[in-house]
Every structure is written in structure tokens, then in C-alpha cells.
mmCIF file of C-alpha atoms and ligand atoms in Angstrom:
data_model
loop_
_atom_site.group_PDB
_atom_site.id
_atom_site.type_symbol
_atom_site.label_atom_id
_atom_site.label_comp_id
_atom_site.label_asym_id
_atom_site.label_seq_id
_atom_site.Cartn_x
_atom_site.Cartn_y
_atom_site.Cartn_z
ATOM 1 C CA MET A 236 92.382 60.218 79.860
ATOM 2 C CA THR A 237 95.457 61.575 81.878
ATOM 3 C CA PRO A 238 95.486 65.652 81.295
ATOM 4 C CA VAL A 239 98.304 66.480 78.909
ATOM 5 C CA ALA A 240 100.104 69.851 80.086
ATOM 6 C CA PRO A 241 99.936 72.720 77.943
ATOM 7 C CA VAL A 242 102.943 73.027 75.823
ATOM 8 C CA ARG A 243 104.135 76.817 76.866
ATOM 9 C CA PRO A 244 106.979 78.690 77.225
ATOM 10 C CA GLN A 245 108.970 78.183 80.096
ATOM 11 C CA PRO A 246 111.090 80.570 82.278
ATOM 12 C CA ARG A 247 114.322 79.311 83.894
ATOM 13 C CA ALA A 248 113.559 77.426 86.796
ATOM 14 C CA ALA A 249 115.696 80.000 89.183
ATOM 15 C CA ILE A 250 112.900 82.817 88.034
ATOM 16 C CA LEU A 251 110.290 80.789 89.830
ATOM 17 C CA GLU A 252 112.101 80.716 93.140
ATOM 18 C CA ILE A 253 112.257 84.551 93.163
ATOM 19 C CA ASP A 254 109.864 86.070 95.653
ATOM 20 C CA PRO A 255 108.428 88.997 94.133
ATOM 21 C CA TYR A 256 109.200 92.208 95.910
ATOM 22 C CA VAL A 257 106.796 93.565 98.056
ATOM 23 C CA PRO A 258 106.636 97.555 98.026
ATOM 24 C CA GLY A 259 105.224 99.541 101.029
ATOM 25 C CA LYS A 260 101.632 99.962 100.978
ATOM 26 C CA SER A 261 100.304 103.260 100.041
ATOM 27 C CA HIS A 262 96.615 102.913 100.829
ATOM 28 C CA VAL A 263 94.077 102.132 103.587
ATOM 29 C CA ALA A 264 90.594 101.118 102.355
ATOM 30 C CA GLY A 265 88.073 103.284 103.657
ATOM 31 C CA LEU A 266 90.370 106.047 104.312
ATOM 32 C CA ASP A 267 91.034 109.439 102.466
ATOM 33 C CA LYS A 268 93.886 110.912 104.359
ATOM 34 C CA VAL A 269 96.733 108.858 105.109
ATOM 35 C CA HIS A 270 100.112 109.098 105.972
ATOM 36 C CA LYS A 271 102.505 107.275 104.002
ATOM 37 C CA LEU A 272 105.616 106.524 105.883
ATOM 38 C CA SER A 273 106.432 102.918 104.334
ATOM 39 C CA SER A 274 108.896 103.774 101.473
ATOM 40 C CA ASN A 275 111.459 106.014 102.580
ATOM 41 C CA GLU A 276 110.282 108.902 100.673
ATOM 42 C CA SER A 277 111.134 112.827 100.819
ATOM 43 C CA PRO A 278 108.464 114.419 103.543
ATOM 44 C CA LEU A 279 109.726 117.806 101.289
ATOM 45 C CA GLY A 280 109.071 116.467 98.021
ATOM 46 C CA PRO A 281 111.156 117.391 95.070
ATOM 47 C CA SER A 282 112.750 120.902 94.449
ATOM 48 C CA PRO A 283 110.116 123.299 92.868
ATOM 49 C CA LYS A 284 112.930 123.699 90.074
ATOM 50 C CA ALA A 285 112.451 119.730 89.434
ATOM 51 C CA ILE A 286 109.091 120.433 89.096
ATOM 52 C CA GLN A 287 109.047 123.078 86.963
ATOM 53 C CA ALA A 288 111.533 121.239 84.586
ATOM 54 C CA VAL A 289 108.718 118.398 83.983
ATOM 55 C CA ARG A 290 106.328 120.646 83.626
ATOM 56 C CA ALA A 291 108.858 122.627 81.037
ATOM 57 C CA LEU A 292 109.142 119.092 79.346
ATOM 58 C CA ALA A 293 105.298 118.400 78.460
ATOM 59 C CA ASP A 294 105.565 120.476 75.536
ATOM 60 C CA ARG A 295 108.208 117.826 74.240
ATOM 61 C CA LEU A 296 106.844 114.639 74.764
ATOM 62 C CA GLU A 297 107.162 113.221 71.347
ATOM 63 C CA LEU A 298 111.043 113.567 71.462
ATOM 64 C CA TYR A 299 113.113 110.747 72.337
ATOM 65 C CA PRO A 300 115.462 111.939 75.478
ATOM 66 C CA ASP A 301 119.113 111.690 75.348
ATOM 67 C CA GLY A 302 120.175 108.134 75.787
ATOM 68 C CA ALA A 303 123.174 108.511 77.396
ATOM 69 C CA SER A 304 121.786 111.244 80.225
ATOM 70 C CA THR A 305 124.888 113.176 79.230
ATOM 71 C CA ALA A 306 123.824 116.721 80.864
ATOM 72 C CA LEU A 307 122.677 114.496 84.094
ATOM 73 C CA ARG A 308 125.725 112.896 83.857
ATOM 74 C CA GLU A 309 128.159 115.929 83.726
ATOM 75 C CA ALA A 310 126.238 117.616 86.534
ATOM 76 C CA ILE A 311 126.605 114.669 88.752
ATOM 77 C CA GLY A 312 130.390 114.653 87.810
ATOM 78 C CA ARG A 313 130.611 118.439 88.943
ATOM 79 C CA ARG A 314 129.024 117.784 92.219
ATOM 80 C CA TYR A 315 130.806 115.054 93.207
ATOM 81 C CA GLY A 316 134.249 115.860 91.393
ATOM 82 C CA LEU A 317 133.791 112.568 89.156
ATOM 83 C CA ASP A 318 134.726 111.669 85.776
ATOM 84 C CA PRO A 319 131.186 111.722 84.184
ATOM 85 C CA SER A 320 132.344 109.042 81.461
ATOM 86 C CA ARG A 321 132.719 106.521 84.288
ATOM 87 C CA ILE A 322 128.982 107.479 85.831
ATOM 88 C CA ILE A 323 126.032 105.521 84.334
ATOM 89 C CA CYS A 324 122.334 106.386 85.135
ATOM 90 C CA GLY A 325 119.581 104.323 85.542
ATOM 91 C CA ASN A 326 115.828 104.003 85.773
ATOM 92 C CA GLY A 327 116.274 103.937 89.335
ATOM 93 C CA SER A 328 119.508 102.341 91.222
ATOM 94 C CA ASP A 329 117.197 99.351 91.256
ATOM 95 C CA GLU A 330 118.054 98.747 87.643
ATOM 96 C CA LEU A 331 121.787 99.240 87.692
ATOM 97 C CA LEU A 332 121.564 96.845 90.888
ATOM 98 C CA ALA A 333 119.935 94.103 88.652
ATOM 99 C CA LEU A 334 122.480 95.036 85.830
ATOM 100 C CA LEU A 335 125.187 94.505 87.565
ATOM 101 C CA ALA A 336 124.156 91.080 88.914
ATOM 102 C CA HIS A 337 123.336 90.286 84.939
ATOM 103 C CA VAL A 338 126.802 91.431 83.845
ATOM 104 C CA PHE A 339 129.175 90.095 86.446
ATOM 105 C CA LEU A 340 127.601 86.986 87.410
ATOM 106 C CA HIS A 341 128.142 83.619 85.435
ATOM 107 C CA PRO A 342 124.898 81.076 86.122
ATOM 108 C CA GLY A 343 125.880 79.082 89.278
ATOM 109 C CA GLU A 344 128.177 81.841 90.713
ATOM 110 C CA GLU A 345 127.549 83.034 94.078
ATOM 111 C CA GLY A 346 126.172 86.747 95.016
ATOM 112 C CA LEU A 347 126.393 87.896 98.601
ATOM 113 C CA TYR A 348 124.837 89.948 100.770
ATOM 114 C CA SER A 349 123.999 90.463 104.459
ATOM 115 C CA GLN A 350 121.319 89.033 106.427
ATOM 116 C CA TYR A 351 119.025 92.080 106.521
ATOM 117 C CA GLY A 352 120.429 93.898 103.580
ATOM 118 C CA PHE A 353 118.288 95.339 100.850
ATOM 119 C CA LEU A 354 115.441 92.662 99.688
ATOM 120 C CA THR A 355 116.062 93.164 95.838
ATOM 121 C CA TYR A 356 119.802 91.634 96.206
ATOM 122 C CA PRO A 357 118.749 87.638 96.447
ATOM 123 C CA ILE A 358 116.346 89.108 93.456
ATOM 124 C CA CYS A 359 119.220 90.222 91.257
ATOM 125 C CA ILE A 360 121.475 87.397 91.881
ATOM 126 C CA ARG A 361 118.925 84.776 91.053
ATOM 127 C CA ALA A 362 117.218 86.448 88.071
ATOM 128 C CA ALA A 363 120.942 86.453 86.565
ATOM 129 C CA GLY A 364 121.163 82.830 87.429
ATOM 130 C CA GLY A 365 123.297 83.256 90.570
ATOM 131 C CA VAL A 366 123.319 81.831 94.090
ATOM 132 C CA PRO A 367 122.571 84.102 97.025
ATOM 133 C CA VAL A 368 124.619 83.643 99.921
ATOM 134 C CA VAL A 369 123.701 85.385 103.118
ATOM 135 C CA ALA A 370 126.383 86.608 105.792
ATOM 136 C CA GLU A 371 125.236 86.845 109.495
ATOM 137 C CA GLU A 372 124.898 90.286 110.937
ATOM 138 C CA THR A 373 125.803 91.390 114.185
ATOM 139 C CA ASP A 374 123.184 93.901 115.924
ATOM 140 C CA ARG A 375 121.331 94.032 112.874
ATOM 141 C CA THR A 376 124.628 95.434 111.299
ATOM 142 C CA ALA A 377 126.783 94.367 108.306
ATOM 143 C CA SER A 378 129.792 92.381 109.797
ATOM 144 C CA VAL A 379 132.718 92.257 107.502
ATOM 145 C CA ASP A 380 134.317 89.149 109.220
ATOM 146 C CA ALA A 381 131.278 87.419 108.445
ATOM 147 C CA ILE A 382 130.970 88.434 104.965
ATOM 148 C CA LEU A 383 134.692 87.619 104.279
ATOM 149 C CA GLU A 384 134.017 84.190 105.720
ATOM 150 C CA LYS A 385 131.629 83.222 103.060
ATOM 151 C CA VAL A 386 133.836 84.381 100.234
ATOM 152 C CA GLY A 387 135.270 81.919 97.947
ATOM 153 C CA ALA A 388 136.423 81.453 94.650
ATOM 154 C CA ARG A 389 132.831 81.389 93.117
ATOM 155 C CA THR A 390 131.836 84.628 94.853
ATOM 156 C CA LYS A 391 131.438 87.298 91.749
ATOM 157 C CA ILE A 392 129.583 90.246 93.345
ATOM 158 C CA VAL A 393 129.192 91.528 97.136
ATOM 159 C CA TYR A 394 126.314 93.688 97.723
ATOM 160 C CA LEU A 395 126.744 96.296 100.874
ATOM 161 C CA ALA A 396 123.851 98.734 101.470
ATOM 162 C CA ASN A 397 125.224 101.317 103.536
ATOM 163 C CA PRO A 398 123.531 102.566 105.516
ATOM 164 C CA ASN A 399 121.452 99.478 105.026
ATOM 165 C CA ASN A 400 117.756 99.285 104.935
ATOM 166 C CA PRO A 401 115.725 98.194 106.567
ATOM 167 C CA THR A 402 117.735 98.415 109.550
ATOM 168 C CA GLY A 403 119.283 101.873 109.315
ATOM 169 C CA THR A 404 122.742 100.792 110.577
ATOM 170 C CA TYR A 405 126.256 101.356 108.628
ATOM 171 C CA ILE A 406 129.634 100.387 109.127
ATOM 172 C CA PRO A 407 132.258 103.072 109.215
ATOM 173 C CA TYR A 408 134.185 103.717 106.064
ATOM 174 C CA SER A 409 137.408 102.086 107.522
ATOM 175 C CA GLU A 410 135.388 98.768 108.012
ATOM 176 C CA VAL A 411 134.245 99.604 104.098
ATOM 177 C CA LYS A 412 137.891 99.718 103.039
ATOM 178 C CA ARG A 413 138.908 96.442 104.979
ATOM 179 C CA LEU A 414 136.047 94.431 103.585
ATOM 180 C CA HIS A 415 137.156 95.363 100.239
ATOM 181 C CA ALA A 416 140.890 94.697 100.904
ATOM 182 C CA GLY A 417 139.848 91.076 102.217
ATOM 183 C CA LEU A 418 137.945 90.578 98.891
ATOM 184 C CA PRO A 419 139.426 88.535 95.841
ATOM 185 C CA GLU A 420 140.190 90.923 92.610
ATOM 186 C CA HIS A 421 137.942 88.881 90.766
ATOM 187 C CA ALA A 422 134.662 89.562 93.018
ATOM 188 C CA LEU A 423 132.792 93.119 92.405
ATOM 189 C CA LEU A 424 131.916 95.285 95.517
ATOM 190 C CA VAL A 425 128.883 97.172 95.128
ATOM 191 C CA ILE A 426 128.414 100.012 97.728
ATOM 192 C CA ASP A 427 124.836 100.810 97.535
ATOM 193 C CA ALA A 428 125.025 104.483 99.255
ATOM 194 C CA ALA A 429 121.022 105.125 98.629
ATOM 195 C CA TYR A 430 120.570 107.149 101.650
ATOM 196 C CA ALA A 431 124.289 108.437 102.030
ATOM 197 C CA GLU A 432 123.194 112.118 102.219
ATOM 198 C CA TYR A 433 121.515 111.467 105.332
ATOM 199 C CA VAL A 434 124.309 110.459 107.231
ATOM 200 C CA THR A 435 126.032 112.775 109.949
ATOM 201 C CA ARG A 436 128.592 110.985 111.255
ATOM 202 C CA ASN A 437 132.298 111.774 110.785
ATOM 203 C CA ASP A 438 133.183 107.887 110.277
ATOM 204 C CA TYR A 439 131.123 107.658 107.341
ATOM 205 C CA ALA A 440 131.861 108.087 103.538
ATOM 206 C CA ALA A 441 129.782 106.750 100.621
ATOM 207 C CA GLY A 442 132.318 105.179 98.815
ATOM 208 C CA LEU A 443 133.353 107.564 96.168
ATOM 209 C CA GLU A 444 137.310 107.211 96.405
ATOM 210 C CA LEU A 445 137.134 103.225 96.497
ATOM 211 C CA ALA A 446 134.971 103.274 93.710
ATOM 212 C CA ALA A 447 137.296 106.271 91.679
ATOM 213 C CA THR A 448 140.685 103.999 92.742
ATOM 214 C CA ALA A 449 139.581 100.260 92.865
ATOM 215 C CA GLU A 450 138.874 97.998 89.370
ATOM 216 C CA ASN A 451 136.467 96.003 91.540
ATOM 217 C CA VAL A 452 134.512 98.479 93.509
ATOM 218 C CA VAL A 453 131.278 100.526 92.298
ATOM 219 C CA MET A 454 129.024 102.660 94.320
ATOM 220 C CA THR A 455 125.216 103.265 93.780
ATOM 221 C CA ARG A 456 123.195 106.066 94.467
ATOM 222 C CA THR A 457 119.568 107.493 93.715
ATOM 223 C CA PHE A 458 117.410 110.348 93.599
ATOM 224 C CA SER A 459 114.322 108.805 95.019
ATOM 225 C CA LYS A 460 115.695 109.658 98.736
ATOM 226 C CA ILE A 461 116.771 113.352 99.477
ATOM 227 C CA HIS A 462 115.943 114.727 96.003
ATOM 228 C CA GLY A 463 112.164 113.571 96.596
ATOM 229 C CA LEU A 464 112.012 112.195 92.814
ATOM 230 C CA ALA A 465 111.022 108.359 93.604
ATOM 231 C CA SER A 466 108.097 108.664 90.990
ATOM 232 C CA LEU A 467 110.572 109.497 88.234
ATOM 233 C CA ARG A 468 113.104 106.410 88.899
ATOM 234 C CA VAL A 469 116.726 108.066 88.735
ATOM 235 C CA GLY A 470 119.615 106.422 90.031
ATOM 236 C CA TRP A 471 123.310 106.199 88.949
ATOM 237 C CA ALA A 472 126.406 104.307 89.816
ATOM 238 C CA TYR A 473 130.133 105.301 89.609
ATOM 239 C CA GLY A 474 133.008 103.063 89.060
ATOM 240 C CA SER A 475 135.857 102.057 86.813
ATOM 241 C CA ALA A 476 135.739 102.326 83.039
ATOM 242 C CA HIS A 477 135.570 98.799 82.691
ATOM 243 C CA VAL A 478 132.661 98.279 85.039
ATOM 244 C CA ILE A 479 130.679 101.307 83.473
ATOM 245 C CA ASP A 480 131.340 99.959 79.766
ATOM 246 C CA ALA A 481 129.898 96.637 80.605
ATOM 247 C CA LEU A 482 126.431 98.178 82.158
ATOM 248 C CA ASN A 483 126.323 100.617 78.852
ATOM 249 C CA ARG A 484 126.306 97.933 76.885
ATOM 250 C CA VAL A 485 123.044 95.950 78.688
ATOM 251 C CA ARG A 486 121.251 98.910 79.686
ATOM 252 C CA GLY A 487 117.964 99.947 77.615
ATOM 253 C CA PRO A 488 119.159 102.619 74.651
ATOM 254 C CA PHE A 489 116.994 105.434 76.260
ATOM 255 C CA ASN A 490 116.423 103.935 80.104
ATOM 256 C CA LEU A 491 116.025 107.458 81.668
ATOM 257 C CA ASN A 492 113.104 109.110 80.364
ATOM 258 C CA GLY A 493 112.995 112.521 79.471
ATOM 259 C CA ALA A 494 111.520 113.818 82.572
ATOM 260 C CA ALA A 495 113.674 112.097 84.844
ATOM 261 C CA GLN A 496 116.726 113.442 83.387
ATOM 262 C CA ALA A 497 115.513 117.166 83.339
ATOM 263 C CA ALA A 498 114.115 116.625 87.169
ATOM 264 C CA GLY A 499 117.477 115.197 88.365
ATOM 265 C CA LEU A 500 119.610 117.818 86.398
ATOM 266 C CA ALA A 501 117.270 120.867 88.094
ATOM 267 C CA SER A 502 117.400 119.104 91.461
ATOM 268 C CA LEU A 503 121.130 119.181 91.492
ATOM 269 C CA ASP A 504 120.821 122.881 91.050
ATOM 270 C CA ASP A 505 118.628 123.416 94.191
ATOM 271 C CA ALA A 506 121.377 123.213 97.011
ATOM 272 C CA ALA A 507 118.819 124.976 99.347
ATOM 273 C CA HIS A 508 116.502 122.098 99.204
ATOM 274 C CA ILE A 509 118.703 119.595 99.821
ATOM 275 C CA GLU A 510 120.102 121.243 102.522
ATOM 276 C CA GLY A 511 116.644 122.008 104.052
ATOM 277 C CA ALA A 512 115.549 118.108 103.671
ATOM 278 C CA ILE A 513 118.909 117.022 105.342
ATOM 279 C CA ALA A 514 118.166 119.844 108.138
ATOM 280 C CA HIS A 515 114.441 118.120 108.421
ATOM 281 C CA ASN A 516 115.890 114.690 108.797
ATOM 282 C CA THR A 517 118.679 115.779 111.604
ATOM 283 C CA CYS A 518 115.715 117.270 113.422
ATOM 284 C CA TRP A 519 113.237 114.306 113.305
ATOM 285 C CA LEU A 520 115.207 111.365 113.350
ATOM 286 C CA PRO A 521 116.476 111.903 116.520
ATOM 287 C CA TRP A 522 113.059 113.174 118.166
ATOM 288 C CA LEU A 523 111.340 110.124 116.613
ATOM 289 C CA THR A 524 113.697 107.974 118.143
ATOM 290 C CA GLU A 525 113.579 109.189 121.836
ATOM 291 C CA ALA A 526 109.951 109.368 121.313
ATOM 292 C CA ALA A 527 109.418 105.862 120.060
ATOM 293 C CA ALA A 528 111.921 104.345 122.796
ATOM 294 C CA LYS A 529 110.147 106.068 125.887
ATOM 295 C CA LEU A 530 106.969 104.070 124.356
ATOM 296 C CA GLY A 531 108.968 101.279 125.216
ATOM 297 C CA ILE A 532 109.424 100.203 121.766
ATOM 298 C CA GLU A 533 113.011 98.809 120.728
ATOM 299 C CA VAL A 534 114.616 101.469 117.979
ATOM 300 C CA THR A 535 117.263 100.208 116.179
ATOM 301 C CA PRO A 536 119.852 103.321 115.652
ATOM 302 C CA SER A 537 119.657 104.652 112.354
ATOM 303 C CA VAL A 538 121.680 107.017 110.299
ATOM 304 C CA GLY A 539 119.011 106.984 107.323
ATOM 305 C CA ASN A 540 115.487 108.677 106.923
ATOM 306 C CA PHE A 541 113.894 105.857 108.638
ATOM 307 C CA LEU A 542 113.681 103.693 111.247
ATOM 308 C CA LEU A 543 113.257 99.926 112.557
ATOM 309 C CA LEU A 544 111.057 99.681 115.205
ATOM 310 C CA THR A 545 110.891 96.530 117.252
ATOM 311 C CA PHE A 546 107.523 95.328 119.292
ATOM 312 C CA PRO A 547 107.047 93.221 122.210
ATOM 313 C CA LYS A 548 106.182 89.574 121.289
ATOM 314 C CA GLN A 549 103.126 90.009 123.836
ATOM 315 C CA SER A 550 99.584 89.510 122.409
ATOM 316 C CA GLY A 551 98.325 92.998 122.024
ATOM 317 C CA ARG A 552 101.527 94.608 121.267
ATOM 318 C CA THR A 553 103.131 93.056 118.487
ATOM 319 C CA ALA A 554 104.076 94.055 115.179
ATOM 320 C CA ALA A 555 101.640 92.779 113.338
ATOM 321 C CA GLU A 556 99.139 94.543 115.544
ATOM 322 C CA ALA A 557 100.522 97.744 115.588
ATOM 323 C CA ASP A 558 100.526 97.741 112.037
ATOM 324 C CA ALA A 559 96.591 97.161 112.052
ATOM 325 C CA PHE A 560 96.331 99.869 114.676
ATOM 326 C CA LEU A 561 98.203 102.391 112.956
ATOM 327 C CA SER A 562 96.925 101.630 109.292
ATOM 328 C CA ALA A 563 93.288 101.686 110.618
ATOM 329 C CA ARG A 564 94.344 105.636 111.891
ATOM 330 C CA GLY A 565 95.756 106.447 108.804
ATOM 331 C CA PHE A 566 99.836 105.584 109.566
ATOM 332 C CA ILE A 567 101.048 103.046 106.954
ATOM 333 C CA LEU A 568 104.282 101.790 107.962
ATOM 334 C CA ARG A 569 106.461 99.280 106.271
ATOM 335 C CA ALA A 570 106.382 95.733 107.830
ATOM 336 C CA VAL A 571 109.466 93.749 107.153
ATOM 337 C CA ALA A 572 108.662 90.058 107.768
ATOM 338 C CA SER A 573 110.193 89.425 104.729
ATOM 339 C CA TYR A 574 113.105 90.618 105.838
ATOM 340 C CA GLY A 575 113.036 87.941 108.717
ATOM 341 C CA LEU A 576 111.631 90.660 111.150
ATOM 342 C CA PRO A 577 108.655 89.486 112.106
ATOM 343 C CA ASP A 578 108.690 91.650 115.186
ATOM 344 C CA SER A 579 109.444 94.597 113.927
ATOM 345 C CA LEU A 580 108.122 97.733 111.544
ATOM 346 C CA ARG A 581 109.818 100.177 109.551
ATOM 347 C CA LEU A 582 109.081 104.007 109.956
ATOM 348 C CA SER A 583 110.088 106.434 107.447
ATOM 349 C CA VAL A 584 110.547 110.089 108.806
ATOM 350 C CA GLY A 585 107.506 111.983 107.551
ATOM 351 C CA GLY A 586 106.483 115.788 108.014
ATOM 352 C CA GLU A 587 105.841 117.256 111.292
ATOM 353 C CA GLU A 588 102.154 116.401 111.390
ATOM 354 C CA ALA A 589 102.843 112.668 110.551
ATOM 355 C CA ASN A 590 105.853 112.166 112.894
ATOM 356 C CA LYS A 591 103.786 113.873 116.050
ATOM 357 C CA GLY A 592 100.662 111.613 114.737
ATOM 358 C CA VAL A 593 102.389 108.644 114.269
ATOM 359 C CA ILE A 594 103.826 108.922 117.799
ATOM 360 C CA ALA A 595 100.623 109.542 119.262
ATOM 361 C CA ALA A 596 98.970 106.715 117.919
ATOM 362 C CA LEU A 597 101.888 104.285 118.829
ATOM 363 C CA ALA A 598 101.656 105.883 122.224
ATOM 364 C CA GLU A 599 97.928 104.698 122.385
ATOM 365 C CA PHE A 600 98.540 101.256 120.792
ATOM 366 C CA MET A 601 101.712 100.978 123.709
ATOM 367 C CA ARG A 602 98.953 101.541 126.390
ATOM 368 C CA GLY A 603 96.290 98.861 125.129
ATOM 369 C CA GLU A 604 93.774 101.857 124.177
ATOM 370 C CA GLY A 605 91.260 101.871 121.499
ATOM 371 C CA GLY A 606 92.439 98.483 120.027
HETATM 372 C C1 LIG B 1317 119.140 100.503 100.231
HETATM 373 C C2 LIG B 1317 118.468 100.594 98.840
HETATM 374 N N1 LIG B 1317 118.998 100.377 97.545
HETATM 375 C C3 LIG B 1317 118.182 100.995 96.219
HETATM 376 C C4 LIG B 1317 117.128 101.347 96.536
HETATM 377 C C5 LIG B 1317 116.254 101.899 95.143
HETATM 378 O O1 LIG B 1317 116.183 103.131 94.695
HETATM 379 P P1 LIG B 1317 115.617 103.614 93.776
HETATM 380 O O2 LIG B 1317 114.374 104.298 93.706
HETATM 381 O O3 LIG B 1317 117.089 104.537 93.173
HETATM 382 O O4 LIG B 1317 115.474 102.229 92.689
HETATM 383 C C6 LIG B 1317 116.539 101.392 97.742
HETATM 384 C C7 LIG B 1317 115.122 102.258 97.852
HETATM 385 O O5 LIG B 1317 114.197 101.632 98.859
HETATM 386 C C8 LIG B 1317 116.909 101.031 98.890
HETATM 387 O O6 LIG B 1317 116.366 101.279 99.989
#
């Protein structure tokens, strides 16, 4: 008898075309102590004020949080000089990046992103029923010309991570403005500035001014990186009133949990902690860059809190072998083959012990010892 296929609910075909996002590894079997340098987390952790705020909340877990994250939005507004009614908080900026596609892409319309752009963009676009369109990069950096060449009548959303993950590269604000100027008014430019706080270049800006003045620009930010709150999931977006209004209609009614709101609020109140995290990165990013380059590893110049390391293709020195070698010694980096970068690994800036240790291990690997 021919087997009869069971009748069961079917997801839309586009959903099954999505390759699920694979986060950085956290563990190595058999090792108790590891240095997790795979997810661009803050080696300094959160502000003690944020920890205190979460502890204080433990006595009130039966209460729903403020669904509108009012106090947090007001504090972000004060910090950056923004109208809080044009800010929306999200369960991580991931949530907002996804909602933007759901809200602004009609089925079959195009969402654009650059070649090595953050991998959640194609997921967001596909999940919304849209068609992902990729623009080539130049020197692992987004190219405004290449993006504009791909823009057409069907383009409704353009994601730009600036700086970009996993490359660490950025485009100057003048280029972001040129990109915006070249987009049709119906296309929404999403500037994902998750790593903005780390950038120390004069020609960089996160996009506040464009998001404040243009109807078709929204900027997303996160508390996961510089604020060290990745576990709690706190992100936010700022844009024109009609964009924020649309997002507010579809977000979960209590999308930001109480601990996330309290910790976000408290960490904004700890300028010294944020300054410390910036100073740490400003010291160790160039140190790691130079040290890795001296070992014969190609390092893509980064302005974030991580580095893209590219290994030789020669057997015994490849990225896959380096990944295994480092993992066995307790250093977890991020393989980025899923980004089309099979010869590279991404290394997050860690604490002093991790940074010195990973460079020592890489030196051993590149000398061909202990393999
Ligand atoms: C470029 C970029 N955007 C957004 C995110 C997501 O951040 P969140 O933790 O706020 O969801 C990340 C996290 O790695 C990122 O690298």
C-alpha cells in the first residue's frame, strides 16, 4: 500500500527555506574553564547598579512589567536627546529587526543587505515573506554604490549594520547619508548600530540625526554589548512616529520583561561603567589586531569589540583547524563559514587573561606546535 502522507499544519514554504541562526558556541566538552570569545559580549559584564536592580526585582516577580517600557524609554531619550514617544524597546534589538520586516515588507517584496551583513537580516526578510537581495561588499565593507545598484521598485527595506558584524568594518556617516539620499522614499533604511559605542572614528555617527529627520530611516541599538546585558535582551529603536507606531501595534504587549527594563535603566545611570568598557576596548582592540597580524593572520581592521581573523588555506593552518586547536585549549571563537567566510574566525575582545591567552595559543598554532 502506498503510504499516505499525514495531514498536518504546514508552515509557509518560505519558512522552511530559512537556515536557523546558529549562535556562538559556549562550551567545550570536557573543559570546565573556557574563555567565550564567540558572541561579542562585554568582558566587563554589566554595571553593578544593573545587577542590584535585577536583585531588587526578585521580590516582585508576580507583577507584569510596564508594557510600554516608559521609564527606560524616557531615560534613553534623556541620554541621547530624543523624543521618547519615538523610541520603542524590544526584547533585544533582534526582535525589532524582525518586526521591521514583518511590518514593512509585503510578500514578494525585496529586503536588501550587504554581502557579509549580520545573518539575521535574511532570516527576518524570509520570515516576513520577502525576498532577500544581497549587495556585494568591497574589502569586506558595505558598498553604497553596490547597494544602490540593487535598489528597485520592489525594495522596501534596506538593512545596514554599521559597524558590521562579523567583519567589524564601518562606513562613514557621509556614506550613510549618501545611501539614504539614493533610496526611494518608499524604502526603509534600517541602521543597525549595535556596536556604535565602541567606535572611536571622527567620521562615524550612529544615525540619530537621520532617524530624527527622515521618514524612512530607523536606527536600532542594543544593551547587549557595551552595557553587558545580553542575557536580559534589551534593545531599542528610534525613528519617525509612523514607523514606531506601526511597530508598537505588533510587538508583544509586555515584550520587555521587568528585569530587562530595570537593568537597562540602572545601567544608563552608570556612565563610569560605560566609559570603562569603552576604554577597555580602545586599549585591547589595537593590541589584539597587531598581535594577530604579527603571527601572519590577516586581520580585517575593526571598529567594534571583535576582530575577523583570516587564516591561510594551507593544511595545518586553516581556520577550521585553528578553531579546533583553540577550542581544545579553552578559547571559543566564532566560526563564520555560514557568512561565506570559511577561512575566517571571529574573535571577541575579552578580558586581559583571555586576550593574552588566545594570542599565545594562536602563536603556538601558527608555529605548527602541539597540533
Ligand atoms: C549587528 C548586530 N545587530 C544586532 C544584534 C542583536 O543584538 P541583541 O542582543 O540586541 O538582539 C547583534 C548581536 O550580535 C549584532 O551583531
